[in-house]
XYZ file of C-alpha atoms in Angstrom:
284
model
C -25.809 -46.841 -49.559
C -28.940 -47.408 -47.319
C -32.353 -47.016 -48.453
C -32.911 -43.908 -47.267
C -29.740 -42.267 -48.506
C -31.228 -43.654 -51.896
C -34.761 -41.924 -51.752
C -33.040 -38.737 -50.148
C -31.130 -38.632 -53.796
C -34.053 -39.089 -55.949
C -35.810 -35.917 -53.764
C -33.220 -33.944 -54.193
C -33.482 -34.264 -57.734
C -37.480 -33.318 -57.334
C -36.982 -30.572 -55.687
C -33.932 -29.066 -57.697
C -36.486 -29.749 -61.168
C -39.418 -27.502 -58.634
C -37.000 -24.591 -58.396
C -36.002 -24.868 -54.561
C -33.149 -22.990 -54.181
C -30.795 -25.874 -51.884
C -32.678 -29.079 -52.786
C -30.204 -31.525 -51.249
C -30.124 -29.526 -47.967
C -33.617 -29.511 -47.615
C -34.334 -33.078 -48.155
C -31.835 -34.107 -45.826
C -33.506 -31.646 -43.322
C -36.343 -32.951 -44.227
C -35.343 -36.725 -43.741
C -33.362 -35.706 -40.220
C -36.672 -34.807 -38.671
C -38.524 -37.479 -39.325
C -36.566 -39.513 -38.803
C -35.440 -37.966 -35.330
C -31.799 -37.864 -36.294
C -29.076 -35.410 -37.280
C -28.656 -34.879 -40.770
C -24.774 -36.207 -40.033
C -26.352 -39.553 -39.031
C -28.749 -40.493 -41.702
C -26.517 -43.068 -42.970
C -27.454 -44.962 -39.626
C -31.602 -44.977 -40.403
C -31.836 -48.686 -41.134
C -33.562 -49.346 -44.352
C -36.647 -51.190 -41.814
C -37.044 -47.927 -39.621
C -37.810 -45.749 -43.118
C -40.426 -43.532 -42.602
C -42.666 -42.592 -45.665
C -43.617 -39.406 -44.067
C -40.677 -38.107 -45.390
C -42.312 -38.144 -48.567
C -45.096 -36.318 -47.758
C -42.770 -33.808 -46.475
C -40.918 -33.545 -49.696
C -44.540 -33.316 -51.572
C -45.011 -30.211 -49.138
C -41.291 -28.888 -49.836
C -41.854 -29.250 -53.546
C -44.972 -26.922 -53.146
C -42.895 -24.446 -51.956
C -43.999 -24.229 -48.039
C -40.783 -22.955 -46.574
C -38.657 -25.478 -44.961
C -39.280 -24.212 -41.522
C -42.728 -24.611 -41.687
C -42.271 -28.360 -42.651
C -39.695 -28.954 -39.549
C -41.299 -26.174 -37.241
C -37.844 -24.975 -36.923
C -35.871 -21.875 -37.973
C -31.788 -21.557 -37.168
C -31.309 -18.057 -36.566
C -27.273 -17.644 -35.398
C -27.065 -19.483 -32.699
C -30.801 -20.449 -31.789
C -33.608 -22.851 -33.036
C -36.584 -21.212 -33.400
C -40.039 -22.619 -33.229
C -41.959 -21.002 -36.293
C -45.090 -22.120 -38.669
C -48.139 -20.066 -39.670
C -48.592 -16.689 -38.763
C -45.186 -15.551 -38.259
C -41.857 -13.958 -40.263
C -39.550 -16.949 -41.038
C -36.434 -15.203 -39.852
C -33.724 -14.822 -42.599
C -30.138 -14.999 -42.893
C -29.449 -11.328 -44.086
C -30.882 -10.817 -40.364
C -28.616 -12.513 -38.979
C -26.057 -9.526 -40.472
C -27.997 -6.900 -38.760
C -28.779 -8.751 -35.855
C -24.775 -9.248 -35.956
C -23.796 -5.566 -36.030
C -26.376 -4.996 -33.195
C -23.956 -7.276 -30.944
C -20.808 -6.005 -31.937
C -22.100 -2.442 -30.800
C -23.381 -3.547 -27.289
C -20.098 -5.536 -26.676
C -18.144 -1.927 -27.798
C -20.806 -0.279 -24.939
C -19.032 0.879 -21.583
C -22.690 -0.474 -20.012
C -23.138 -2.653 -17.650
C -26.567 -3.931 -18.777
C -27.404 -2.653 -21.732
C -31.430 -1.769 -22.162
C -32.340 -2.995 -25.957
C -35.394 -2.782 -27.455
C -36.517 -4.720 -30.694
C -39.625 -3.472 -32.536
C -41.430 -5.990 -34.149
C -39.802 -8.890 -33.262
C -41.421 -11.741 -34.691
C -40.043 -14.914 -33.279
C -38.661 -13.351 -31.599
C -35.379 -14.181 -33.295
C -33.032 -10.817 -32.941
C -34.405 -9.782 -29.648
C -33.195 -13.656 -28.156
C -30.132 -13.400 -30.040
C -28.905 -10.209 -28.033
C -30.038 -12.108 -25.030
C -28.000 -14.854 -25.763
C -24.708 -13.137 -26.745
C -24.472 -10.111 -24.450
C -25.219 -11.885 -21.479
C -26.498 -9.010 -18.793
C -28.388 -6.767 -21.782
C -31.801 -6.490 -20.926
C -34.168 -6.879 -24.028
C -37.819 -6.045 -24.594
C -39.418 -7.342 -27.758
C -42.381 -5.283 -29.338
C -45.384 -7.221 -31.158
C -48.385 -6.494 -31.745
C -49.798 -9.076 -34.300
C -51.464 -11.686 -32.231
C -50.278 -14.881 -34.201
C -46.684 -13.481 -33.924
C -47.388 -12.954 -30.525
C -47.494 -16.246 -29.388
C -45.004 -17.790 -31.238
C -42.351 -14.816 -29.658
C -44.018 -15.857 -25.951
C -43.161 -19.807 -26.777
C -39.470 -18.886 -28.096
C -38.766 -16.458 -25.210
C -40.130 -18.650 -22.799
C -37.585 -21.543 -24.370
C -34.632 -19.475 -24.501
C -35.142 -15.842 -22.741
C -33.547 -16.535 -19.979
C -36.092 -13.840 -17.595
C -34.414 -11.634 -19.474
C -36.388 -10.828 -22.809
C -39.637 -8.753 -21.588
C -42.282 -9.026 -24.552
C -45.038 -6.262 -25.065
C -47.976 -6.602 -27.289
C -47.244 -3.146 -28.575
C -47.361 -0.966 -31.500
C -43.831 0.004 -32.964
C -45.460 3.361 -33.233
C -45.760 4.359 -29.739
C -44.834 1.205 -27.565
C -42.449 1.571 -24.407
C -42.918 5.179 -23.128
C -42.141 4.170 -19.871
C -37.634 3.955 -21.392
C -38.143 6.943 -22.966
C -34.275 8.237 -23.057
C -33.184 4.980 -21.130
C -31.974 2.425 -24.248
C -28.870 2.094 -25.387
C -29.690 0.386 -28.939
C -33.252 0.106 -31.138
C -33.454 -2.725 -33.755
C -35.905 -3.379 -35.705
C -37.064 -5.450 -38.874
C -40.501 -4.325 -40.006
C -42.493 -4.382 -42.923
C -41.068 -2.238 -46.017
C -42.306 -4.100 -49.041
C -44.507 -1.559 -51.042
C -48.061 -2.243 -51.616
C -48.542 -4.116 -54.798
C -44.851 -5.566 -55.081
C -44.742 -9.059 -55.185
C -41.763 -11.226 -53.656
C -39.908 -13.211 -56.107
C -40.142 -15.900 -53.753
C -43.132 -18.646 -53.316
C -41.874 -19.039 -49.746
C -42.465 -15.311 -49.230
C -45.749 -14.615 -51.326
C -47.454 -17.388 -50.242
C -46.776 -18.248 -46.729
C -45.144 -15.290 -44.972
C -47.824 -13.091 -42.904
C -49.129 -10.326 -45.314
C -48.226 -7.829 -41.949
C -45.177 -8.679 -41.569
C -44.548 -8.085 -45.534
C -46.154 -5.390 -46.546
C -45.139 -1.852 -45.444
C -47.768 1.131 -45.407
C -47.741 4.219 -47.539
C -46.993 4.694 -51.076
C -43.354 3.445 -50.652
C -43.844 0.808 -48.256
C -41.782 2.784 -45.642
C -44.288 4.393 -43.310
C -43.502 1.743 -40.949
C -39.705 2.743 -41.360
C -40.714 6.437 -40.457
C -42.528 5.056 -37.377
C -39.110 3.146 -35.901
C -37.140 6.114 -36.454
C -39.941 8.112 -34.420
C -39.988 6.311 -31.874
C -36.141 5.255 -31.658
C -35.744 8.872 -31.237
C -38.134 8.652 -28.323
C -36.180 6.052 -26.398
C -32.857 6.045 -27.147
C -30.224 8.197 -24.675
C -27.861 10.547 -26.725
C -25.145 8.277 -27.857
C -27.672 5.481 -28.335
C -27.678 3.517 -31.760
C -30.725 2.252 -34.203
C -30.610 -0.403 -36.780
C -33.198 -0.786 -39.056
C -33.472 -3.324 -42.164
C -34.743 -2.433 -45.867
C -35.282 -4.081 -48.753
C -32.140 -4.075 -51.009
C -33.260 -1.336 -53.469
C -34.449 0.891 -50.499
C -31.086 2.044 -48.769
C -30.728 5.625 -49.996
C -34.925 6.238 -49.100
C -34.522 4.571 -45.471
C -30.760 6.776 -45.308
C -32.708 9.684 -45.992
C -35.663 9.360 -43.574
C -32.663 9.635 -40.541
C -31.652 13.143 -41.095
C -29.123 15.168 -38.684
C -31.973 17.792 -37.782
C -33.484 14.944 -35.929
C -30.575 14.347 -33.511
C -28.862 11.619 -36.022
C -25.317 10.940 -36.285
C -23.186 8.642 -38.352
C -25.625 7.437 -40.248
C -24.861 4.708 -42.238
C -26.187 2.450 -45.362
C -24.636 -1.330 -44.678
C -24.447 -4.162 -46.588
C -25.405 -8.021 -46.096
C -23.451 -10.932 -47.147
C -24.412 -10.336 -50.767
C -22.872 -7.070 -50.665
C -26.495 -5.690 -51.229
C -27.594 -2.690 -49.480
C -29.608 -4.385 -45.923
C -29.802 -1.872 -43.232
C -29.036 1.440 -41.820
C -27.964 2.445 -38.409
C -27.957 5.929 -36.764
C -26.256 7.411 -33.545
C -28.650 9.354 -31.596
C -28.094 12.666 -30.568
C -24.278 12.940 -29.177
C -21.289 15.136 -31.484
């Protein structure tokens, strides 16, 4: 066993005694970018090219700063993702929406499909669509300046000119496709004012905005997407929107068949917790 492998046991064991939740995974992650490597190589670091930095990286990881903030890095499907302060670190129960989003556009007798993802953060679902339905054409709605920029550096490292990002409210943004898009997706803020996340990761270092939802529920923003999917989308048009696991039968409720909605739907994520609802728009 090499030095490294050595000090990348004894961190694992700090971080598992600090509560993080995959401690080996992370130092390894950890000890892969400093040291420049895969994590399937680090046998090969030689014991002289150690680096201690990857110490203060596992000081930082035993803190509780996420991961990704540590690496600059988020793996979201089949992307990497630069992210740090200021911005949503994408999760995987996204990648389950962001999932059933692509299964519907590949189902599509379009062309192109026109998709439009409010809120998007890193950018993360809006580049995903980009990437596996290769002629849909994507525009990504954010207003928060911070997660502004780090959307424009992701979509300008993987968008392909075909990701079109607007520094837009979800509320009204895009009236220019109104009854031209074929699916809404969105991710935005639904935890109620004075929850707290269970998390450190979450509490301490997401963006309170991209947390925190308005009203006394947390789901004004919720009411907002399903607004203004209604807006855009062409009858037969589909919305996804994710929720906090406790919140599926309140966000099921706010897409009502008076409104044009059809098939709508309370799905699960990996966990078999309720994650998101989608909605048909407007077509028996």
């Amino acid at each position: 066993m090499t030095f490294l492998l050595d000090e990348i046991a004894l961190a694992t064991a700090r971080l598992a005694e600090a509560g993080v939740p995959s401690p080996r995974t992370d130092a390894e992650e950890i000890a892969a970018f400093v040291h420049g490597v895969r994590r399937s190589e680090l046998h090969n670091v030689t014991d002289a090219d150690f680096d201690a930095l990857f110490w203060e990286g596992i000081a930082r990881r035993e803190a509780r700063e996420p991961l990704q903030h540590i690496t600059g890095r988020a793996y979201f499907r089949y992307l990497s993702l630069e992210v740090g302060p200021g911005v949503f670190v994408p999760r995987p129960e996204t990648e389950v929406v962001a999932g059933w989003a692509i299964e519907r556009l590949r189902e599509m007798d379009v062309a192109s499909p026109v998709v439009v993802d409010l809120g998007t953060g890193s950018g993360a679902i809006a580049l995903s669509i980009a990437q596996e339905i290769a002629l849909a054409i994507v525009h990504a709605v954010e207003v928060d300046p911070d997660a502004y920029r780090w959307a424009k550096r992701n979509i300008l490292e993987h968008g392909q000119g075909r990701v079109h990002l607007h520094p837009e409210d979800l509320a009204d943004a895009l009236p220019e496709l109104n009854g031209q898009v074929d699916l809404v997706i969105s991710n935005p803020p639904y935890i109620p004012p004075g929850a707290i996340p269970r998390d450190p990761e979450v509490r301490d270092y997401d963006p309170r905005r991209a947390l925190y939802g308005s009203g006394s529920d947390g789901l004004d923003e919720v009411r907002a997407v399903e607004r203004t999917a209604r807006r855009l989308l062409r009858p037969g048009g589909f919305v996804a929107v994710e929720h906090a696991d406790e919140q599926g039968t309140a966000v099921y409720l706010l897409f009502p068949e008076d409104n044009g909605w059809r098939d709508v739907r309370s799905r699960q994520d990996l966990t078999r917790r309720d994650r998101f609802v989608t909605a048909r728009f407007g077509q028996e």
